[in-house]
Coordinates of C-alpha atoms in Angstrom, one line a residue:
Chain A
M5 CA 0.0 0.4 -0.1
E6 CA 1.2 3.2 -1.1
F7 CA 0.9 6.6 1.3
S8 CA 1.1 9.8 -0.4
P9 CA 1.1 12.4 1.7
D10 CA -2.3 13.9 1.1
T11 CA -4.2 10.9 2.2
P12 CA -6.1 11.1 5.4
W13 CA -4.5 8.2 6.3
Q14 CA -1.6 9.8 6.1
K15 CA -2.9 12.9 7.7
V16 CA -4.0 11.1 11.3
L17 CA -1.0 9.5 11.5
D18 CA 1.5 12.8 11.4
A19 CA -0.7 14.1 13.6
V20 CA -0.4 11.4 16.2
R21 CA 3.7 11.5 15.6
R22 CA 3.2 15.2 16.3
W23 CA 1.1 14.8 19.7
A24 CA 3.7 11.6 20.4
R25 CA 6.8 14.0 20.1
I26 CA 5.7 17.0 21.8
N27 CA 4.6 15.0 24.6
S28 CA 7.7 12.2 24.8
P29 CA 10.6 13.8 23.5
W30 CA 13.7 11.2 23.5
A31 CA 17.0 12.5 24.1
I32 CA 20.2 11.6 23.4
H33 CA 23.1 13.3 25.5
Y34 CA 26.6 13.6 24.0
N35 CA 29.5 15.7 25.2
S36 CA 32.1 16.7 22.4
G37 CA 34.4 17.9 24.8
S38 CA 32.9 19.6 27.6
C39 CA 34.5 19.7 31.1
N40 CA 31.7 17.8 32.9
G41 CA 29.7 20.7 34.6
C42 CA 27.0 20.7 32.2
D43 CA 27.1 16.9 32.1
I44 CA 26.4 17.1 35.5
E45 CA 24.0 19.7 35.6
I46 CA 21.9 17.4 33.0
L47 CA 22.1 14.7 35.1
A48 CA 21.0 16.9 37.7
T49 CA 18.1 17.7 35.5
L50 CA 16.7 14.3 35.3
T51 CA 16.7 13.5 39.4
P52 CA 13.7 14.3 41.7
R53 CA 14.5 17.9 42.8
Y54 CA 14.0 19.2 39.0
D55 CA 12.6 15.8 37.4
L56 CA 12.7 17.2 33.3
E57 CA 10.8 13.5 33.0
R58 CA 7.6 15.3 33.9
F59 CA 7.7 16.9 30.4
G60 CA 8.3 13.3 29.0
V61 CA 11.8 13.9 28.3
K62 CA 13.7 10.4 28.4
L63 CA 17.7 9.9 28.1
Q64 CA 18.2 7.2 26.5
G65 CA 21.0 5.4 24.9
S66 CA 21.0 5.3 21.1
P67 CA 20.8 7.8 18.4
R68 CA 18.8 5.8 16.4
H69 CA 15.6 6.0 18.6
A70 CA 16.8 9.9 19.6
D71 CA 14.5 13.1 18.7
I72 CA 16.8 15.6 20.9
L73 CA 20.9 15.9 20.5
I74 CA 21.5 17.4 23.6
C75 CA 24.8 18.7 23.0
T76 CA 27.6 19.8 25.8
G77 CA 31.3 21.5 25.6
P78 CA 33.2 23.2 22.3
V79 CA 33.8 20.5 20.0
T80 CA 37.2 19.1 20.0
R81 CA 39.4 17.9 16.2
Q82 CA 38.7 13.9 17.8
S83 CA 34.5 14.2 18.6
R84 CA 34.1 16.2 15.7
E85 CA 33.8 12.9 14.0
R86 CA 31.6 11.7 15.9
L87 CA 29.1 14.5 16.8
L88 CA 28.3 14.4 12.9
R89 CA 28.2 10.8 13.0
I90 CA 25.5 10.6 16.0
Y91 CA 23.6 13.6 14.5
E92 CA 23.4 11.7 11.2
Q93 CA 22.0 8.3 12.9
M94 CA 19.3 10.1 14.2
P95 CA 15.7 9.9 11.8
D96 CA 14.2 12.9 10.9
P97 CA 12.8 15.3 12.4
K98 CA 15.8 16.1 14.7
F99 CA 16.6 19.3 17.0
V100 CA 19.9 19.7 18.7
V101 CA 20.0 22.0 22.0
A102 CA 23.4 23.5 23.1
V103 CA 24.2 23.3 26.3
G104 CA 26.8 25.7 28.4
S105 CA 29.1 28.1 27.1
C106 CA 31.6 26.4 25.3
G107 CA 28.7 24.8 23.1
L108 CA 27.7 28.8 22.0
S109 CA 31.3 30.1 21.6
G110 CA 34.0 27.7 22.7
G111 CA 34.4 29.6 25.5
A112 CA 37.0 29.3 28.0
F113 CA 38.6 26.7 25.4
R114 CA 38.4 29.1 22.7
G115 CA 42.0 29.8 21.3
C116 CA 43.2 26.1 22.3
Y117 CA 44.6 24.6 19.5
N118 CA 42.1 21.0 19.7
I119 CA 39.0 22.8 19.3
V120 CA 37.5 23.1 16.0
G121 CA 34.7 25.4 17.4
D122 CA 31.7 25.8 19.1
I123 CA 28.7 23.0 18.5
S124 CA 26.3 25.4 15.6
E125 CA 29.9 25.3 13.1
V126 CA 29.3 21.1 13.1
V127 CA 25.6 20.5 13.3
P128 CA 22.8 22.8 13.6
V129 CA 21.3 24.3 16.8
D130 CA 17.7 24.7 17.8
V131 CA 18.4 26.1 21.2
F132 CA 20.8 27.6 22.6
I133 CA 21.3 27.5 26.5
P134 CA 23.9 29.6 27.6
G135 CA 25.7 29.4 31.2
C136 CA 28.7 27.8 32.9
P137 CA 27.0 25.4 33.7
P138 CA 23.4 26.5 33.0
R139 CA 21.5 25.9 35.9
P140 CA 19.2 23.5 35.5
E141 CA 16.1 25.5 35.5
A142 CA 17.5 26.8 32.4
I143 CA 18.1 23.6 30.9
I144 CA 14.4 23.2 31.4
F145 CA 13.8 26.3 30.2
G146 CA 15.1 25.6 26.9
M147 CA 14.0 22.4 26.4
V148 CA 10.0 23.8 26.7
K149 CA 10.7 26.6 24.6
L150 CA 12.0 24.0 22.5
L151 CA 8.8 21.7 22.7
E152 CA 7.2 24.8 22.8
S153 CA 8.2 25.9 19.1
L154 CA 7.4 22.3 17.7
K155 CA 4.0 22.9 18.8
K156 CA 4.1 25.7 16.7
G157 CA 4.7 23.5 13.8
K158 CA 8.5 24.0 13.1
A159 CA 11.5 24.4 15.3
E160 CA 12.2 28.1 15.6
V161 CA 15.8 29.4 16.8
A162 CA 15.7 30.3 20.8
T163 CA 18.1 31.5 22.7
V164 CA 17.4 31.3 26.2
S165 CA 18.4 34.7 28.5
E166 CA 20.3 34.0 31.9
G167 CA 17.9 36.3 33.4
A168 CA 14.9 33.8 31.9
H169 CA 15.0 31.4 34.4
A170 CA 15.1 33.2 38.0
Chain B
M14 CA 37.0 -26.8 15.7
E15 CA 39.8 -24.6 17.7
T16 CA 39.3 -20.9 16.0
Q17 CA 41.7 -18.2 16.6
R18 CA 38.9 -15.5 15.6
K19 CA 38.8 -13.3 18.9
F20 CA 35.1 -11.4 19.7
I21 CA 35.6 -7.6 20.2
V22 CA 32.7 -5.6 21.6
P23 CA 33.7 -2.4 21.2
I24 CA 32.2 0.6 23.5
G25 CA 31.5 4.5 23.1
P26 CA 32.2 6.9 22.7
Q27 CA 28.6 7.5 23.1
H28 CA 27.0 5.4 25.2
P29 CA 24.3 5.2 27.6
A30 CA 26.3 4.4 30.5
L31 CA 28.6 6.5 31.3
K32 CA 28.1 10.6 31.0
E33 CA 31.5 11.1 28.9
P34 CA 33.1 9.9 25.8
G35 CA 35.5 7.5 26.2
H36 CA 35.8 4.3 23.7
F37 CA 36.3 0.4 25.3
Q38 CA 37.1 -2.7 23.5
F39 CA 37.0 -5.8 25.5
T40 CA 37.2 -9.1 23.8
V41 CA 35.0 -11.5 24.7
D42 CA 35.1 -15.3 25.1
G43 CA 31.7 -16.1 25.6
E44 CA 30.4 -13.7 28.4
I45 CA 33.7 -13.9 30.0
V46 CA 36.0 -10.8 29.1
T47 CA 39.9 -12.0 28.0
D48 CA 41.1 -9.1 27.4
A49 CA 40.0 -4.7 27.3
S50 CA 41.3 -1.5 26.3
V51 CA 40.9 1.8 26.6
R52 CA 40.6 4.6 23.7
L53 CA 40.7 8.6 25.4
G54 CA 41.2 11.6 24.0
Y55 CA 37.8 12.7 22.8
V56 CA 37.9 15.5 25.1
H57 CA 41.1 16.6 24.6
R58 CA 40.9 19.9 24.3
G59 CA 44.3 21.5 25.2
I60 CA 44.5 23.2 27.8
E61 CA 47.7 22.9 29.1
K62 CA 48.9 24.8 25.8
G63 CA 46.3 27.1 26.0
A64 CA 47.4 27.9 29.2
E65 CA 51.0 29.5 27.9
N66 CA 48.8 32.2 26.3
R67 CA 46.6 33.0 29.2
N68 CA 47.9 35.1 32.1
W69 CA 48.3 34.2 35.6
T70 CA 44.5 35.1 36.4
Q71 CA 43.0 33.8 33.4
N72 CA 44.1 30.5 33.8
L73 CA 42.9 30.0 37.3
Y74 CA 39.6 29.9 35.9
L75 CA 40.8 27.7 32.8
F76 CA 42.3 25.6 34.7
E77 CA 39.3 25.7 36.6
R78 CA 37.4 24.3 33.6
I79 CA 39.7 20.8 33.2
C80 CA 36.7 19.2 35.3
G81 CA 33.1 20.5 36.2
I82 CA 33.2 17.9 38.9
C83 CA 36.8 18.2 41.1
S84 CA 36.2 22.3 39.7
H85 CA 37.6 23.6 43.1
V86 CA 40.5 21.1 43.9
H87 CA 42.0 22.3 40.2
A88 CA 42.6 25.8 41.3
T89 CA 43.7 25.2 44.3
A90 CA 46.4 23.0 43.3
L91 CA 47.2 25.8 40.6
A92 CA 47.2 28.9 43.1
I93 CA 49.0 27.1 46.0
G94 CA 51.5 26.2 43.5
V95 CA 52.0 30.1 41.8
E96 CA 51.5 32.1 45.6
R97 CA 54.7 29.4 46.0
L98 CA 56.3 30.8 43.2
A99 CA 56.0 34.0 44.4
G100 CA 57.1 33.6 47.7
V101 CA 53.3 34.8 49.4
Q102 CA 51.2 32.5 51.3
A103 CA 47.4 32.7 51.7
P104 CA 46.2 34.2 55.1
P105 CA 44.7 31.4 57.4
R106 CA 41.4 32.3 56.8
A107 CA 41.4 31.9 53.4
Q108 CA 43.2 28.6 54.0
A109 CA 40.9 27.0 56.2
I110 CA 37.4 28.7 53.6
R111 CA 39.6 26.7 50.4
I112 CA 39.5 23.2 52.3
L113 CA 36.1 24.1 53.4
M114 CA 34.8 24.1 49.7
A115 CA 37.8 21.3 48.7
E116 CA 35.4 19.5 51.1
L117 CA 31.8 20.2 50.6
E118 CA 33.3 19.6 47.0
R119 CA 34.3 15.9 48.0
I120 CA 30.7 15.3 49.3
H121 CA 29.1 16.1 45.9
S122 CA 31.4 14.5 44.1
H123 CA 31.2 10.9 46.2
L124 CA 26.9 11.5 46.4
L125 CA 27.4 12.2 42.8
W126 CA 29.7 8.9 41.8
L127 CA 27.4 7.0 44.4
G128 CA 24.6 7.7 42.0
V129 CA 26.2 6.6 39.0
A130 CA 27.9 3.8 40.0
A131 CA 24.6 2.6 41.6
H132 CA 23.1 3.3 38.2
E133 CA 25.2 1.2 36.7
G134 CA 24.4 -1.6 38.7
G135 CA 20.9 -1.3 37.8
F136 CA 19.8 0.4 40.9
D137 CA 18.6 3.7 39.8
T138 CA 16.2 3.8 43.0
L139 CA 19.7 4.5 45.0
F140 CA 20.8 6.7 41.9
M141 CA 17.4 8.9 42.3
Y142 CA 17.7 9.2 46.1
S143 CA 21.7 9.8 46.4
W144 CA 20.6 13.0 44.0
R145 CA 18.0 14.3 45.8
D146 CA 20.2 14.5 48.7
R147 CA 22.9 15.7 46.7
E148 CA 20.8 18.9 46.2
I149 CA 21.3 19.6 49.5
V150 CA 25.2 20.2 49.2
M151 CA 25.0 21.8 45.7
D152 CA 22.7 24.3 47.5
L153 CA 25.3 25.1 50.4
L154 CA 27.8 25.9 47.7
E155 CA 25.4 27.8 45.8
S156 CA 24.9 30.4 48.7
L157 CA 28.6 30.5 49.7
S158 CA 29.8 30.8 45.9
G159 CA 26.9 31.9 43.8
N160 CA 27.1 29.0 41.0
R161 CA 26.4 25.2 41.8
V162 CA 29.5 24.2 39.5
N163 CA 32.9 26.1 38.9
Y164 CA 33.0 27.8 42.0
S165 CA 35.6 30.0 41.2
V166 CA 36.2 30.2 44.9
N167 CA 40.8 31.2 44.8
L168 CA 42.3 34.3 44.2
I169 CA 45.9 33.7 43.6
G170 CA 46.9 35.1 46.9
G171 CA 43.6 33.8 49.0
V172 CA 39.8 33.7 48.2
K173 CA 36.3 35.2 46.9
F174 CA 34.2 35.0 49.8
D175 CA 33.9 35.0 53.4
V176 CA 31.9 32.2 55.3
E177 CA 29.1 34.2 57.3
D178 CA 26.9 32.9 60.3
K179 CA 24.4 32.6 58.2
H180 CA 26.3 30.1 55.9
R181 CA 27.6 28.5 58.7
D182 CA 24.1 27.7 60.3
A183 CA 23.1 26.5 56.5
I184 CA 25.8 24.1 56.4
L185 CA 25.4 22.6 59.6
R186 CA 21.7 21.7 59.3
G187 CA 22.9 20.6 55.6
L188 CA 25.8 18.2 57.4
D189 CA 23.0 16.8 59.5
T190 CA 20.1 15.9 57.1
L191 CA 23.3 14.5 55.1
E192 CA 24.6 12.3 57.4
E193 CA 21.3 11.3 58.4
R194 CA 21.4 9.9 54.8
T195 CA 24.8 9.2 54.7
R196 CA 24.2 6.6 57.1
H197 CA 21.3 4.8 55.4
Y198 CA 23.2 4.7 52.2
L199 CA 26.2 2.7 54.1
N200 CA 23.4 0.3 55.3
V201 CA 22.0 -0.2 51.7
V202 CA 25.7 -0.8 50.4
T203 CA 27.2 -3.1 52.8
T204 CA 23.5 -5.1 53.4
D205 CA 21.7 -5.0 50.0
R206 CA 21.1 -8.5 49.1
T207 CA 21.1 -7.9 45.1
F208 CA 23.1 -4.8 45.6
L209 CA 25.9 -6.8 47.1
A210 CA 25.9 -9.6 44.3
R211 CA 26.9 -7.4 41.9
T212 CA 29.4 -5.6 43.9
R213 CA 31.0 -8.3 46.5
G214 CA 34.2 -10.1 44.9
V215 CA 34.0 -8.2 42.2
G216 CA 37.1 -6.5 41.2
T217 CA 38.7 -7.4 43.0
M218 CA 42.2 -5.4 43.1
S219 CA 44.9 -6.9 45.5
R220 CA 47.4 -4.7 47.8
N221 CA 50.0 -5.3 45.4
Q222 CA 48.1 -4.9 42.8
A223 CA 47.1 -1.1 43.5
E224 CA 50.6 -0.6 44.4
L225 CA 51.8 -1.4 40.7
F226 CA 49.3 0.3 39.1
G227 CA 49.7 3.4 40.6
T228 CA 46.3 3.7 41.9
V229 CA 45.7 6.8 44.0
G230 CA 42.6 8.3 45.9
P231 CA 39.6 6.2 46.6
T232 CA 40.3 3.7 44.6
A233 CA 43.8 2.8 46.0
R234 CA 42.7 2.9 49.4
A235 CA 39.8 0.1 49.3
S236 CA 42.9 -1.9 48.2
G237 CA 44.4 -0.8 51.7
V238 CA 47.1 1.6 50.4
A239 CA 47.1 4.2 52.8
R240 CA 47.9 7.4 50.3
D241 CA 46.1 10.5 50.6
V242 CA 48.1 13.9 50.3
R243 CA 46.0 15.3 52.7
V244 CA 47.1 13.0 55.5
D245 CA 51.3 12.3 54.0
A246 CA 51.8 16.0 53.2
P247 CA 49.1 18.1 54.6
Y248 CA 48.4 21.3 52.9
E249 CA 47.1 24.9 53.4
A250 CA 44.9 24.8 56.0
Y251 CA 45.1 20.1 56.6
T252 CA 48.2 20.8 58.6
L253 CA 45.3 22.5 61.6
F254 CA 42.7 20.5 60.8
P255 CA 44.3 16.6 60.0
V256 CA 41.9 13.8 58.2
N257 CA 41.7 10.5 59.5
L258 CA 42.6 8.0 56.5
V259 CA 39.4 5.7 55.5
T260 CA 41.2 2.4 54.1
D261 CA 39.7 -0.8 53.6
E262 CA 41.7 -4.5 53.1
G263 CA 38.6 -5.8 50.8
G264 CA 39.9 -4.1 47.2
D265 CA 36.5 -4.9 45.6
L266 CA 33.5 -3.2 44.0
M267 CA 32.2 -3.3 47.8
A268 CA 35.1 -1.9 49.4
R269 CA 35.2 1.1 47.3
F270 CA 31.7 1.8 47.5
V271 CA 32.5 1.2 51.9
V272 CA 35.6 3.8 51.7
R273 CA 33.7 6.9 49.8
T274 CA 31.0 6.0 51.7
K275 CA 33.1 7.1 55.2
E276 CA 34.9 9.3 53.7
L277 CA 31.5 11.5 53.4
F278 CA 31.5 10.9 57.1
E279 CA 35.4 12.2 57.4
S280 CA 34.1 15.1 55.5
Y281 CA 31.4 15.9 57.6
R282 CA 33.0 15.7 61.0
L283 CA 36.0 18.1 59.3
I284 CA 33.4 20.3 58.3
R285 CA 32.5 20.8 61.7
E286 CA 36.1 21.1 62.8
I287 CA 36.4 24.1 60.5
L288 CA 33.7 25.7 61.0
D289 CA 34.0 25.2 64.9
H290 CA 37.5 27.4 64.5
L291 CA 37.4 29.2 61.4
P292 CA 40.8 31.6 62.0
S293 CA 39.7 35.1 61.8
G294 CA 41.8 37.4 59.6
E295 CA 41.8 38.9 56.1
L296 CA 41.1 37.1 53.0
T297 CA 43.2 37.6 50.5
V298 CA 47.0 39.3 50.3
R299 CA 48.5 41.2 47.4
V300 CA 50.4 38.9 45.1
P301 CA 52.5 41.0 41.4
R302 CA 51.1 40.7 38.3
K303 CA 54.5 38.7 37.1
I304 CA 54.9 35.6 39.0
P305 CA 59.3 35.4 39.9
A306 CA 60.8 32.9 37.7
G307 CA 61.2 29.4 39.3
E308 CA 59.3 25.8 39.1
T309 CA 57.2 24.2 42.0
V310 CA 55.4 21.3 42.3
S311 CA 51.9 21.5 43.9
R312 CA 50.3 18.5 45.3
V313 CA 46.3 18.0 46.6
E314 CA 43.5 15.5 47.1
A315 CA 41.0 15.5 44.8
P316 CA 37.7 13.5 45.5
R317 CA 39.0 10.9 42.9
G318 CA 42.7 11.0 44.1
E319 CA 46.0 12.7 44.3
L320 CA 46.3 15.8 41.6
F321 CA 49.9 16.8 40.8
Y322 CA 50.5 20.1 39.3
F323 CA 54.0 21.0 37.9
I324 CA 54.3 25.2 37.5
K325 CA 57.0 26.8 35.9
S326 CA 57.3 30.3 35.5
N327 CA 59.8 32.7 33.1
G328 CA 59.2 35.7 35.0
G329 CA 56.0 37.1 33.3
E330 CA 52.6 37.3 33.3
K331 CA 51.9 33.9 31.9
P332 CA 53.0 30.6 32.6
E333 CA 56.0 28.8 30.8
R334 CA 54.2 25.5 31.5
I335 CA 51.6 23.7 33.3
K336 CA 51.6 20.1 33.5
V337 CA 48.8 18.8 35.2
R338 CA 48.9 14.8 36.1
T339 CA 45.0 14.1 37.0
P340 CA 44.3 10.4 39.7
S341 CA 41.9 9.6 37.0
L342 CA 44.7 9.0 34.3
C343 CA 46.7 6.8 37.2
N344 CA 43.6 4.7 37.9
W345 CA 42.9 3.2 34.5
A346 CA 45.8 0.5 34.1
S347 CA 44.2 -0.8 37.2
V348 CA 40.6 -0.8 35.7
M349 CA 41.9 -2.4 32.3
Q350 CA 43.8 -5.1 33.8
V351 CA 41.5 -6.3 36.5
A352 CA 38.7 -5.9 34.1
V353 CA 39.8 -9.5 32.4
G354 CA 38.2 -12.5 33.7
H355 CA 34.9 -10.7 34.6
K356 CA 31.5 -11.0 32.6
L357 CA 30.6 -8.4 30.3
A358 CA 28.0 -6.9 32.0
D359 CA 30.0 -6.6 35.0
M360 CA 32.2 -3.6 33.2
P361 CA 29.6 -0.8 33.5
M362 CA 30.5 -1.7 37.6
I363 CA 34.1 -2.3 37.0
L364 CA 34.6 1.0 34.9
S365 CA 32.4 3.6 37.2
G366 CA 34.4 1.8 40.7
I367 CA 37.3 4.3 40.1
D368 CA 35.1 7.0 39.3
P369 CA 36.5 7.6 35.9
C370 CA 36.7 11.4 34.9
F371 CA 37.4 11.5 31.3
S372 CA 37.4 15.4 30.6
C373 CA 40.4 15.3 32.9
N374 CA 42.6 12.5 31.7
D375 CA 42.4 13.1 28.3
R376 CA 46.1 13.9 27.3
M377 CA 46.3 13.9 24.0
V378 CA 45.8 13.4 20.0
L379 CA 47.7 12.1 17.7
I380 CA 47.1 14.1 14.3
N381 CA 48.2 12.4 11.3
R382 CA 48.4 14.7 8.1
G383 CA 47.1 12.9 4.8
S384 CA 45.5 9.4 6.5
S385 CA 42.7 9.5 8.7
S386 CA 43.2 9.2 12.3
Q387 CA 45.5 6.9 13.3
V388 CA 44.4 5.1 16.9
W389 CA 46.6 4.0 19.0
S390 CA 46.2 1.2 21.7
W391 CA 47.3 1.5 25.7
D392 CA 50.1 -0.8 24.9
E393 CA 51.4 1.4 22.2
L394 CA 50.8 4.8 24.0
R395 CA 52.9 3.0 26.5
R396 CA 55.8 1.9 24.7
Y397 CA 56.0 5.1 23.1
G398 CA 56.1 7.0 26.6
I399 CA 58.7 4.5 27.5
E400 CA 60.6 5.6 24.7
Y401 CA 60.4 8.5 24.8
Y402 CA 62.3 9.4 28.1
K403 CA 64.2 6.5 27.0
K404 CA 66.0 9.0 24.9
L405 CA 65.9 11.8 27.3

């Protein structure tokens, strides 16, 4: 049976898929050269006090199951290929959240010889979350921004300002 | 028919178990691991070289970001070394605040590890509980310094903030809760039968092995090696507030859980003592912008073991060379040896048993122009190191 994008059946499928994506996005976490600070804050975001899972966000292992790539740190020369590979393995539509100052600009490591640059130089980024490291509240805010933009039907680029979580 | 083909299970660098990139190759025979190797370097950023382009104050911030988990000890090691080169000493109150922060950081790091290690063993309940309780110490760190991670406590020549009475009360209240919870965790890791099945007798490392592999920190102490920089060569205010060494003879994963949990009690005791006898006085001394030429070695005890800094100044505003040896790097050799003979399913637990931290042990990268990137195995790297030093 062939599916064309305009059949009513396909429209229903699309609606179900979008509903599922917004209510339970699965995330994959990759550290492309960060100092760990952002990683432990992402992990803290998943634990009881902040509990990101209440938005349906689930951290899991395989890029092939993931909708959102949460990436931390500047991109080092060695992890560049790996980051690209993970991004390419993810099924469409996929979204990238860059966490931390290093992911935005290279941060404190800008100018070190083994740094390719920030994450947006390697893969397209949808949400930038600044901070060194960002507070868990800021990470939650960033994820909610992303989910809101998904509700509107497209992922527009959003920047979480530092004051927004206060 | 006997077959010579080996079955190698590659894990990483992106994997669900550890949150940082590291690539492992386990050669397995059935379910038993017969050989293990690790490939590091995904997080190598070139900090040591980068330090040569930044002045001493900027470097304090750069080195704090070697590792987000033990950021304070990195800055402390650098500050102590630079102060020694400059011929000054931080005031007593600053020294006490430094070790107060170091102990608070140790609490956060050990609780973090307890959770992550339990998670590797499939014990997610303990992971969630210990991370919930970890928020108590994160709040304390935040109320003192203004940031949850990368506290920026140190200046060259002192510390940035004072510990006031309101902080003191909050810390004491927090410690009471934490102490009660830690007693519960000690009970869990020593009596929970399912958990013991994953930890008792797994990854056992004898005292001889621990010394042979040059392990440091709680990993060594869990094998009965009495090694702790805070005790062997007390720095800063540790001379005023002596530390009781925690060791265990077990050498297995259970012993590592017990040692780290008992170290938490020691940290609680130490923090209470520091708060009771906090020296009064200034927080900073003046340090010249240009540090006199010379070289020095500075050692501190990070939550994972001995942290070693070599600092060389040429008399300018920037360092000539800073060399860092982090504890995780010392412990890798041991874990690769200990892994042999265990089931593949035990690997996450054994790996996390040394509390690995990749961001601080990724040392080098090899870039071969014109060909694809070359991968060096642990043996090749070791041989290269031996040959290199023979030539010197």
